CSV table of C-alpha atoms in Angstrom, one decimal:
chain,number,residue,atom,x,y,z
A,1,MET,CA,9.2,-27.1,67.8
A,2,ALA,CA,9.3,-27.2,64.0
A,3,ASP,CA,8.3,-23.5,63.9
A,4,ASP,CA,11.1,-22.6,66.3
A,5,LYS,CA,13.7,-24.4,64.2
A,6,LYS,CA,12.6,-22.5,61.1
A,7,GLU,CA,12.8,-19.2,62.9
A,8,GLU,CA,16.3,-20.0,64.1
A,9,LYS,CA,17.4,-21.0,60.5
A,10,GLU,CA,16.0,-17.8,59.1
A,11,ALA,CA,17.7,-15.8,61.9
A,12,GLU,CA,21.0,-17.5,61.0
A,13,LYS,CA,20.5,-16.6,57.4
A,14,VAL,CA,19.9,-13.0,58.2
A,15,TYR,CA,22.8,-12.6,60.5
A,16,ARG,CA,25.4,-14.7,58.7
A,17,PRO,CA,27.2,-12.9,55.8
A,18,ASP,CA,27.7,-16.3,54.0
A,19,THR,CA,24.0,-16.7,53.5
A,20,MET,CA,23.8,-13.2,51.9
A,21,ALA,CA,26.4,-14.0,49.4
A,22,ASP,CA,24.6,-17.3,48.5
A,23,ASP,CA,21.4,-15.4,47.9
A,24,LYS,CA,23.1,-13.0,45.6
A,25,LYS,CA,24.6,-15.9,43.7
A,26,GLU,CA,21.2,-17.5,43.3
A,27,GLU,CA,19.7,-14.3,42.0
A,28,LYS,CA,22.5,-13.9,39.5
A,29,GLU,CA,22.0,-17.5,38.3
A,30,ALA,CA,18.3,-16.9,37.9
A,31,GLU,CA,19.0,-13.7,35.9
A,32,LYS,CA,21.4,-15.7,33.7
A,33,LYS,CA,18.9,-18.4,33.1
A,34,GLU,CA,16.3,-15.8,32.1
A,35,ALA,CA,18.7,-14.2,29.8
A,36,GLU,CA,19.5,-17.5,28.2
A,37,LYS,CA,15.8,-18.2,27.8
A,38,LYS,CA,15.4,-14.9,26.0
A,39,GLU,CA,18.3,-15.6,23.8
A,40,PHE,CA,17.0,-19.0,22.9
A,41,GLU,CA,13.6,-17.5,22.1
A,42,LYS,CA,15.3,-14.9,19.9
A,43,LYS,CA,17.3,-17.6,18.1
A,44,SER,CA,14.1,-19.7,17.6
A,45,LYS,CA,12.6,-16.6,15.9
A,46,ARG,CA,14.8,-16.7,12.9
A,47,ASP,CA,15.6,-13.8,10.7
A,48,VAL,CA,13.5,-13.6,7.5
A,49,VAL,CA,15.0,-13.4,4.1
A,50,VAL,CA,12.5,-12.6,1.3
A,51,HIS,CA,13.5,-13.4,-2.3
A,52,PRO,CA,12.7,-11.2,-5.3
A,53,ILE,CA,10.2,-13.6,-6.8
A,54,VAL,CA,8.0,-13.3,-3.7
A,55,LEU,CA,7.9,-9.5,-4.0
A,56,LEU,CA,7.0,-9.7,-7.7
A,57,SER,CA,4.3,-12.2,-7.1
A,58,VAL,CA,2.7,-10.1,-4.3
A,59,VAL,CA,2.7,-7.0,-6.5
A,60,ASP,CA,1.2,-9.0,-9.4
A,61,HIS,CA,-1.5,-10.4,-7.1
A,62,TYR,CA,-2.4,-6.9,-5.8
A,63,SER,CA,-2.5,-5.3,-9.3
A,64,ARG,CA,-4.8,-8.1,-10.5
A,65,VAL,CA,-7.2,-8.2,-7.6
A,66,ALA,CA,-7.2,-5.0,-5.5
A,67,LYS,CA,-5.5,-2.2,-7.5
A,68,GLY,CA,-7.3,1.1,-7.1
A,69,THR,CA,-9.3,-0.1,-4.1
A,70,THR,CA,-8.9,-0.2,-0.3
A,71,LYS,CA,-8.9,-4.0,-0.2
A,72,ARG,CA,-6.0,-6.1,0.7
A,73,VAL,CA,-4.8,-9.5,-0.6
A,74,VAL,CA,-3.6,-12.5,1.3
A,75,GLY,CA,-1.5,-15.4,0.2
A,76,THR,CA,0.7,-18.3,1.5
A,77,LEU,CA,4.5,-18.2,1.8
A,78,LEU,CA,6.7,-21.1,1.0
A,79,GLY,CA,10.3,-21.5,1.9
A,80,GLU,CA,13.0,-23.4,3.8
A,81,VAL,CA,15.5,-22.8,6.7
A,82,SER,CA,19.2,-22.5,5.7
A,83,ASP,CA,22.1,-20.6,7.2
A,84,TYR,CA,20.2,-20.1,10.4
A,85,SER,CA,17.6,-17.9,8.7
A,86,LEU,CA,14.3,-18.5,7.1
A,87,HIS,CA,14.4,-18.1,3.3
A,88,ILE,CA,11.0,-17.3,1.7
A,89,THR,CA,11.5,-18.5,-1.9
A,90,ASN,CA,8.0,-18.7,-3.3
A,91,CYS,CA,4.3,-17.9,-2.6
A,92,PHE,CA,0.9,-18.2,-4.1
A,93,ALA,CA,-2.4,-16.2,-3.8
A,94,VAL,CA,-5.3,-17.4,-1.7
A,95,PRO,CA,-9.0,-16.2,-2.1
A,96,PHE,CA,-9.7,-13.8,0.7
A,97,GLU,CA,-12.6,-11.5,1.6
A,98,GLU,CA,-13.3,-9.4,4.7
A,99,ASP,CA,-16.1,-7.1,5.8
A,100,PRO,CA,-14.8,-3.4,5.8
A,101,ARG,CA,-17.2,-2.5,8.5
A,102,ASP,CA,-16.4,-5.4,10.8
A,103,PRO,CA,-12.8,-6.6,10.5
A,104,GLN,CA,-13.5,-9.7,12.5
A,105,VAL,CA,-15.7,-11.0,9.7
A,106,TRP,CA,-13.5,-12.6,7.1
A,107,PHE,CA,-13.2,-15.6,4.8
A,108,LEU,CA,-10.2,-17.5,3.6
A,109,ASP,CA,-10.5,-20.5,1.3
A,110,HIS,CA,-8.3,-23.0,3.1
A,111,ASN,CA,-9.4,-25.8,0.7
A,112,PHE,CA,-7.8,-23.8,-2.2
A,113,HIS,CA,-4.7,-23.3,0.0
A,114,GLU,CA,-4.4,-27.1,0.6
A,115,ASN,CA,-4.8,-28.0,-3.1
A,116,MET,CA,-2.3,-25.4,-4.2
A,117,TYR,CA,0.3,-26.5,-1.6
A,118,ALA,CA,-0.1,-30.1,-2.7
A,119,MET,CA,0.7,-29.1,-6.3
A,120,PHE,CA,3.7,-27.0,-5.2
A,121,LYS,CA,5.0,-29.9,-3.1
A,122,LYS,CA,5.0,-32.1,-6.2
A,123,VAL,CA,7.3,-29.6,-7.9
A,124,ASN,CA,9.7,-28.9,-5.0
A,125,GLN,CA,9.8,-31.1,-1.9
A,126,LYS,CA,12.1,-28.7,0.1
A,127,GLU,CA,9.6,-25.9,0.1
A,128,ARG,CA,7.1,-26.0,2.9
A,129,VAL,CA,4.5,-23.6,4.4
A,130,VAL,CA,6.3,-21.0,6.5
A,131,GLY,CA,3.7,-18.4,6.9
A,132,TRP,CA,1.5,-15.9,5.0
A,133,TYR,CA,1.6,-12.4,3.6
A,134,SER,CA,-0.8,-9.5,3.6
A,135,THR,CA,-0.8,-6.1,1.9
A,136,GLY,CA,-2.1,-4.3,5.0
A,137,PRO,CA,-0.1,-2.0,4.8
A,138,LYS,CA,-0.3,-2.3,8.6
A,139,ILE,CA,-1.3,-5.1,11.0
A,140,LYS,CA,-5.1,-5.4,11.3
A,141,PRO,CA,-7.2,-6.8,14.2
A,142,SER,CA,-8.2,-9.9,12.2
A,143,ASP,CA,-4.6,-10.9,11.6
A,144,LEU,CA,-4.3,-12.8,14.8
A,145,SER,CA,-7.2,-15.1,14.0
A,146,ILE,CA,-5.8,-15.6,10.5
A,147,HIS,CA,-2.5,-16.4,12.0
A,148,GLU,CA,-4.1,-19.0,14.2
A,149,LEU,CA,-5.5,-20.6,11.1
A,150,TYR,CA,-2.1,-20.9,9.6
A,151,ARG,CA,-0.8,-22.5,12.8
A,152,ARG,CA,-2.5,-25.7,11.6
A,153,TYR,CA,0.0,-26.0,8.7
A,154,CYS,CA,3.1,-24.6,10.4
A,155,PRO,CA,4.0,-24.6,14.2
A,156,GLU,CA,5.5,-21.1,14.1
A,157,PRO,CA,4.2,-19.2,11.0
A,158,VAL,CA,5.6,-15.8,10.0
A,159,LEU,CA,3.5,-12.9,8.9
A,160,VAL,CA,5.1,-10.6,6.2
A,161,VAL,CA,3.2,-7.3,5.7
A,162,MET,CA,3.9,-5.9,2.3
A,163,ASP,CA,3.5,-2.2,1.3
A,164,VAL,CA,2.9,-2.3,-2.4
A,165,GLN,CA,2.9,1.5,-2.7
A,166,PRO,CA,5.9,2.6,-0.6
A,167,LYS,CA,6.4,6.3,0.1
A,168,ASP,CA,9.6,6.3,2.2
A,169,LEU,CA,13.0,5.1,1.3
A,170,GLU,CA,12.7,1.8,3.2
A,171,LEU,CA,12.2,-1.8,2.6
A,172,PRO,CA,8.5,-2.3,1.7
A,173,MET,CA,8.0,-5.2,4.1
A,174,GLU,CA,7.9,-6.1,7.8
A,175,ALA,CA,8.1,-9.6,9.4
A,176,TYR,CA,6.3,-10.8,12.5
A,177,TYR,CA,6.1,-13.9,14.7
A,178,SER,CA,3.3,-14.5,17.2
A,179,VAL,CA,4.2,-14.9,20.9
A,180,GLN,CA,2.3,-15.3,24.1
A,181,GLU,CA,2.3,-12.6,26.7
A,182,GLU,CA,0.8,-12.8,30.3
A,183,THR,CA,-1.8,-10.2,31.1
A,184,ALA,CA,-3.1,-9.0,34.5
A,185,ASP,CA,-6.0,-11.4,34.5
A,186,GLN,CA,-3.7,-14.4,34.2
A,187,VAL,CA,-4.9,-15.1,30.6
A,188,PHE,CA,-2.4,-15.8,28.0
A,189,LYS,CA,-2.9,-13.7,24.8
A,190,ARG,CA,-0.9,-13.9,21.6
A,191,THR,CA,0.6,-10.8,20.1
A,192,PHE,CA,2.9,-10.1,17.2
A,193,LEU,CA,6.7,-9.8,17.7
A,194,HIS,CA,8.7,-7.9,15.1
A,195,VAL,CA,11.8,-9.7,13.7
A,196,GLN,CA,14.5,-8.6,11.3
A,197,SER,CA,13.8,-9.0,7.6
A,198,THR,CA,16.0,-8.6,4.6
A,199,VAL,CA,15.9,-9.1,0.8
A,200,GLY,CA,18.2,-11.8,-0.6
A,201,ALA,CA,18.5,-13.8,-3.7
A,202,PHE,CA,20.4,-16.8,-5.1
A,203,GLU,CA,22.8,-16.5,-8.0
A,204,ALA,CA,20.2,-17.5,-10.6
A,205,GLU,CA,17.7,-15.1,-9.2
A,206,GLU,CA,20.2,-12.3,-9.3
A,207,VAL,CA,20.7,-12.8,-13.0
A,208,GLY,CA,17.0,-12.7,-13.7
A,209,VAL,CA,16.6,-9.5,-11.6
A,210,GLU,CA,19.4,-7.8,-13.5
A,211,HIS,CA,17.7,-8.6,-16.8
A,212,LEU,CA,14.4,-7.2,-15.5
A,213,LEU,CA,16.1,-4.0,-14.2
A,214,ARG,CA,17.6,-3.5,-17.7
A,215,ASP,CA,14.1,-3.2,-19.1
A,216,ILE,CA,12.9,-1.0,-16.2
A,217,LYS,CA,15.7,1.5,-16.4
A,218,ASN,CA,15.3,4.7,-18.5
A,219,ALA,CA,17.2,4.3,-21.7
A,220,SER,CA,17.5,8.0,-22.2
A,221,ALA,CA,19.4,8.5,-18.9
A,222,SER,CA,23.1,8.0,-18.9
A,223,THR,CA,25.0,5.6,-16.6
A,224,LEU,CA,26.5,8.6,-14.8
A,225,ALA,CA,23.1,10.1,-14.1
A,226,VAL,CA,21.8,6.7,-12.8
A,227,ARG,CA,24.8,6.4,-10.5
A,228,VAL,CA,24.3,9.9,-9.2
A,229,GLY,CA,20.6,9.2,-8.6
A,230,ASP,CA,21.4,6.0,-6.7
A,231,LYS,CA,23.9,7.9,-4.5
A,232,ILE,CA,21.4,10.6,-3.8
A,233,THR,CA,18.8,8.1,-2.7
A,234,ALA,CA,21.3,6.3,-0.5
A,235,LEU,CA,22.3,9.6,1.2
A,236,LYS,CA,18.7,10.4,1.8
A,237,SER,CA,18.1,7.1,3.5
A,238,LEU,CA,21.3,7.5,5.6
A,239,ALA,CA,20.1,10.9,6.7
A,240,MET,CA,16.7,9.4,7.8
A,241,ARG,CA,18.5,6.7,9.8
A,242,LEU,CA,20.7,9.2,11.5
A,243,LYS,CA,17.7,11.3,12.4
A,244,ASP,CA,16.0,8.3,13.9
A,245,ILE,CA,19.1,7.5,16.0
A,246,SER,CA,19.4,11.0,17.3
A,247,GLU,CA,15.7,11.1,18.3
A,248,TYR,CA,16.1,7.7,20.1
A,249,LEU,CA,19.1,8.9,22.0
A,250,LYS,CA,17.4,12.2,23.0
A,251,GLN,CA,14.4,10.2,24.3
A,252,VAL,CA,16.7,7.9,26.3
A,253,VAL,CA,18.6,10.8,27.8
A,254,ALA,CA,15.3,12.5,28.7
A,255,GLY,CA,14.1,9.3,30.4
A,256,LYS,CA,11.2,8.8,28.1
A,257,LEU,CA,12.5,5.4,26.8
A,258,PRO,CA,14.6,2.8,28.6
A,259,MET,CA,18.2,2.2,27.5
A,260,ASN,CA,18.7,-0.8,25.4
A,261,LYS,CA,22.3,-2.2,25.8
A,262,ASP,CA,22.3,-3.9,22.4
A,263,ILE,CA,21.5,-0.7,20.6
A,264,VAL,CA,24.1,1.2,22.6
A,265,TYR,CA,26.8,-1.4,21.8
A,266,GLN,CA,26.0,-1.3,18.1
A,267,LEU,CA,26.1,2.5,18.0
A,268,GLN,CA,29.4,2.4,19.9
A,269,GLU,CA,30.8,0.0,17.3
A,270,ILE,CA,29.6,2.4,14.5
A,271,PHE,CA,31.4,5.4,16.2
A,272,ASN,CA,34.5,3.4,16.7
A,273,LEU,CA,34.6,2.5,13.0
A,274,LEU,CA,34.4,6.1,11.9
A,275,PRO,CA,37.7,7.6,10.8
A,276,ASP,CA,39.5,10.3,12.8
A,277,GLN,CA,38.9,13.4,10.7
A,278,ASP,CA,41.4,15.5,12.7
A,279,CYS,CA,44.3,13.5,11.6
A,280,ASP,CA,46.6,15.4,9.1
A,281,GLU,CA,47.4,12.3,7.1
A,282,LEU,CA,43.7,11.5,6.6
A,283,VAL,CA,43.0,15.1,5.5
A,284,ARG,CA,45.9,15.1,3.1
A,285,SER,CA,44.9,11.7,1.6
A,286,PHE,CA,41.3,12.9,1.1
A,287,ALA,CA,42.6,16.1,-0.5
A,288,MET,CA,44.9,14.2,-2.9
A,289,GLN,CA,42.1,11.8,-3.8
A,290,THR,CA,39.6,14.6,-4.5
A,291,ASN,CA,42.2,16.5,-6.5
A,292,ASP,CA,43.0,13.5,-8.6
A,293,MET,CA,39.3,12.9,-9.2
A,294,MET,CA,38.7,16.5,-10.2
A,295,LEU,CA,41.6,16.4,-12.6
A,296,ALA,CA,40.2,13.3,-14.2
A,297,LEU,CA,36.8,14.9,-14.5
A,298,TYR,CA,38.4,18.0,-16.0
A,299,LEU,CA,40.3,16.1,-18.6
A,300,GLY,CA,37.3,14.0,-19.4
A,301,SER,CA,35.1,17.1,-19.9
A,302,MET,CA,37.8,18.7,-22.1
A,303,LEU,CA,38.1,15.6,-24.3
A,304,ARG,CA,34.3,15.4,-24.5
A,305,SER,CA,34.0,19.0,-25.7
A,306,THR,CA,36.8,18.6,-28.3
A,307,VAL,CA,35.2,15.4,-29.7
A,308,ALA,CA,31.9,17.1,-29.8
A,309,LEU,CA,33.4,20.1,-31.7
A,310,HIS,CA,35.2,17.8,-34.1
A,311,ASN,CA,32.0,15.9,-34.8
A,312,LEU,CA,30.1,19.2,-35.4
A,313,ILE,CA,32.7,20.4,-37.9
A,314,ASN,CA,32.6,17.0,-39.7
A,315,ASN,CA,28.9,17.2,-39.8
A,316,LYS,CA,28.9,20.7,-41.4
A,317,VAL,CA,31.4,19.6,-44.0
A,318,ARG,CA,29.4,16.5,-44.8
A,319,ASN,CA,26.2,18.5,-45.1
A,320,LYS,CA,27.9,21.0,-47.5
A,321,LYS,CA,29.1,18.3,-49.7
A,322,LEU,CA,25.7,16.7,-49.8
A,323,LYS,CA,24.1,20.1,-50.8
A,324,ASP,CA,26.7,20.6,-53.6
A,325,GLY,CA,26.1,17.2,-54.9
A,326,LYS,CA,22.3,17.7,-54.9
A,327,ALA,CA,22.7,21.0,-56.8
A,328,GLU,CA,24.8,19.3,-59.5
A,329,GLU,CA,22.4,16.5,-59.7
A,330,THR,CA,19.5,18.9,-60.2
A,331,LYS,CA,21.4,20.8,-62.9
A,332,LYS,CA,22.2,17.6,-64.8
A,333,ALA,CA,18.6,16.4,-64.5
A,334,LYS,CA,17.4,19.8,-65.9
A,335,SER,CA,19.9,19.6,-68.8
A,336,GLU,CA,18.9,16.1,-69.6
A,337,ASP,CA,15.2,17.1,-69.6
A,338,LYS,CA,15.8,19.9,-72.0
A,339,LYS,CA,17.7,17.6,-74.4
A,340,GLU,CA,14.9,15.1,-74.3
A,341,GLU,CA,12.4,17.8,-75.0
A,342,GLU,CA,14.4,19.1,-78.0
A,343,LYS,CA,14.7,15.5,-79.4
A,344,LYS,CA,11.0,15.1,-79.0
A,345,GLY,CA,10.4,18.4,-80.9
A,346,ASP,CA,12.7,17.3,-83.8
A,347,LYS,CA,10.9,14.0,-84.1
A,348,ASP,CA,7.5,15.7,-84.2
A,349,ASP,CA,8.8,18.1,-86.9
A,350,ASP,CA,10.1,15.1,-89.0
A,351,LYS,CA,6.7,13.3,-88.6
A,352,SER,CA,4.8,16.4,-89.8
A,353,LYS,CA,7.1,16.8,-92.8
A,354,ASP,CA,6.7,13.1,-93.7
A,355,LYS,CA,2.9,13.5,-93.5
A,356,LYS,CA,2.9,16.6,-95.7
A,357,GLU,CA,5.1,14.8,-98.3
A,358,LYS,CA,2.9,11.7,-98.3
A,359,GLY,CA,-0.2,13.9,-98.8
A,360,LYS,CA,1.4,15.7,-101.8
A,361,ALA,CA,2.3,12.4,-103.4
A,362,LYS,CA,-1.3,11.1,-103.0
A,363,ASP,CA,-2.7,14.3,-104.6
A,364,LYS,CA,-0.4,13.8,-107.6
A,365,LYS,CA,-1.4,10.2,-108.0
A,366,ASP,CA,-5.1,11.2,-108.0
A,367,GLU,CA,-4.6,13.8,-110.6
A,368,LYS,CA,-2.8,11.4,-112.9
A,369,GLU,CA,-5.6,8.7,-112.5
A,370,ALA,CA,-8.5,11.2,-113.1
A,371,PRO,CA,-8.5,11.3,-117.0
A,372,ASN,CA,-8.1,7.5,-117.1
A,373,SER,CA,-11.0,6.9,-114.8
A,374,ALA,CA,-13.8,4.4,-115.7
A,375,ARG,CA,-16.1,5.7,-118.4
A,376,PRO,CA,-19.9,5.5,-118.1
A,377,VAL,CA,-21.7,2.5,-119.8
A,378,ALA,CA,-25.2,3.0,-121.2
A,379,ARG,CA,-27.5,0.0,-121.2
A,380,ALA,CA,-30.6,-0.5,-123.4
A,381,PRO,CA,-33.8,0.6,-121.7
A,382,ARG,CA,-36.2,-2.0,-120.5
A,383,VAL,CA,-39.8,-1.6,-121.3
A,384,ALA,CA,-41.7,-1.9,-118.1
A,385,PRO,CA,-45.3,-3.3,-118.1
A,386,GLY,CA,-47.7,-0.4,-118.6
A,387,GLY,CA,-45.8,1.2,-121.6
A,388,LEU,CA,-43.3,3.0,-119.4
A,389,ARG,CA,-39.6,3.1,-120.2
A,390,ARG,CA,-37.0,3.2,-117.5
A,391,SER,CA,-33.4,3.7,-118.3
A,392,ARG,CA,-30.7,2.8,-115.9
A,393,VAL,CA,-27.2,4.1,-116.2
A,394,THR,CA,-24.3,2.9,-114.0
A,395,ALA,CA,-21.1,4.7,-114.2
A,396,ARG,CA,-18.0,4.6,-112.2
A,397,ARG,CA,-16.9,8.0,-111.1
A,398,THR,CA,-13.4,7.5,-109.8
A,399,GLY,CA,-12.0,11.0,-110.4
A,400,ALA,CA,-14.4,11.8,-113.4
A,401,PRO,CA,-16.2,15.1,-113.4
A,402,ALA,CA,-19.9,15.3,-112.6
A,403,ARG,CA,-20.8,17.0,-115.9
A,404,ALA,CA,-19.8,13.9,-118.0
A,405,ALA,CA,-22.2,11.8,-115.9
A,406,GLN,CA,-25.0,14.3,-116.5
A,407,ARG,CA,-24.5,14.3,-120.2
A,408,VAL,CA,-24.6,10.5,-120.4
A,409,CYS,CA,-27.9,10.5,-118.5
A,410,THR,CA,-29.5,13.1,-120.8
A,411,HIS,CA,-28.3,11.2,-123.9
A,412,ALA,CA,-29.9,8.0,-122.6
A,413,HIS,CA,-33.2,9.7,-122.0
A,414,ALA,CA,-33.2,11.2,-125.5
A,415,ARG,CA,-32.8,7.9,-127.1
């Protein structure tokens, strides 16, 4: 009897139009619930905002430990939740080693991590462990097991993969959360889910970054060249993004990829914000603005050339004056040297004349004193023992002739 009643109820549901409408309502409600769940999951996976000090710390860690090698470095991320987004404000390095042959063999010093986090917590209580970073530059097989280790310290850790040597004009980082997905064998396996990541900074950090960029910028390049270079890089990145959008739309039209409503709505908003270039007023306003800009550039170039020419003429005049002044100074110096040489020559002549006169005066005095010189004195000879006589004559010969002295000596011998 019970089976017959069930069959009757099912038949009534099949043949009654009211039951069909109720089933459709139930299906719509179930779809809405699923969509709300997905939105809640998306909201729970907050957007990641990486601060500049984190980027600098990761680059410093890599340059100290693994620069010039194929190794990667791992560290802990600290931050807080504010403005419905996860702000990563600080980080520190953690000793990490892995086997290049077997990526599942790795070592991470969690004791060092705990001690460092305790010290950081003493400095700032608001910062807590929010995840970890790796310089992959891509996700590796052992990242899931490392992520499970960090789940001990944070219920939903975030993985930030840094590219310390970026080649493309993109942000050098990607953020991931781990989620569970159901496989065919009814075993839940965790996998990484990509989330949006941006670079942000507080006011104090912006000031410090500006000071660092002043030292990094090339001093020889002008501000205009720097601005032009920045615009060129921005245009290149825009061209890359437009190319990616066109490739995605082509694959959607060809049926290779499913259509994502969120992406299509955002693209529609972008196209709606674009100006209508066929409007005459817009074309006229663009032409007037470009003409004004070109006129300002022309006037600026003319003023710059005239100022440069004026400076060149002034420089030539200044150099000519300096050359004339140097020539006059050299002439004056030469004339002064000649005068000094002449004075020295006159002094030498005077000295030689004085010497000659003094020599003549001395000769005259010697001639006068010669006749009145000391005369020789003869002493009585002493009789030496043995009957020998010895005579001794002493005479002063200051200007006396030698003959007089000889005569005195002969006279004494004769006596």
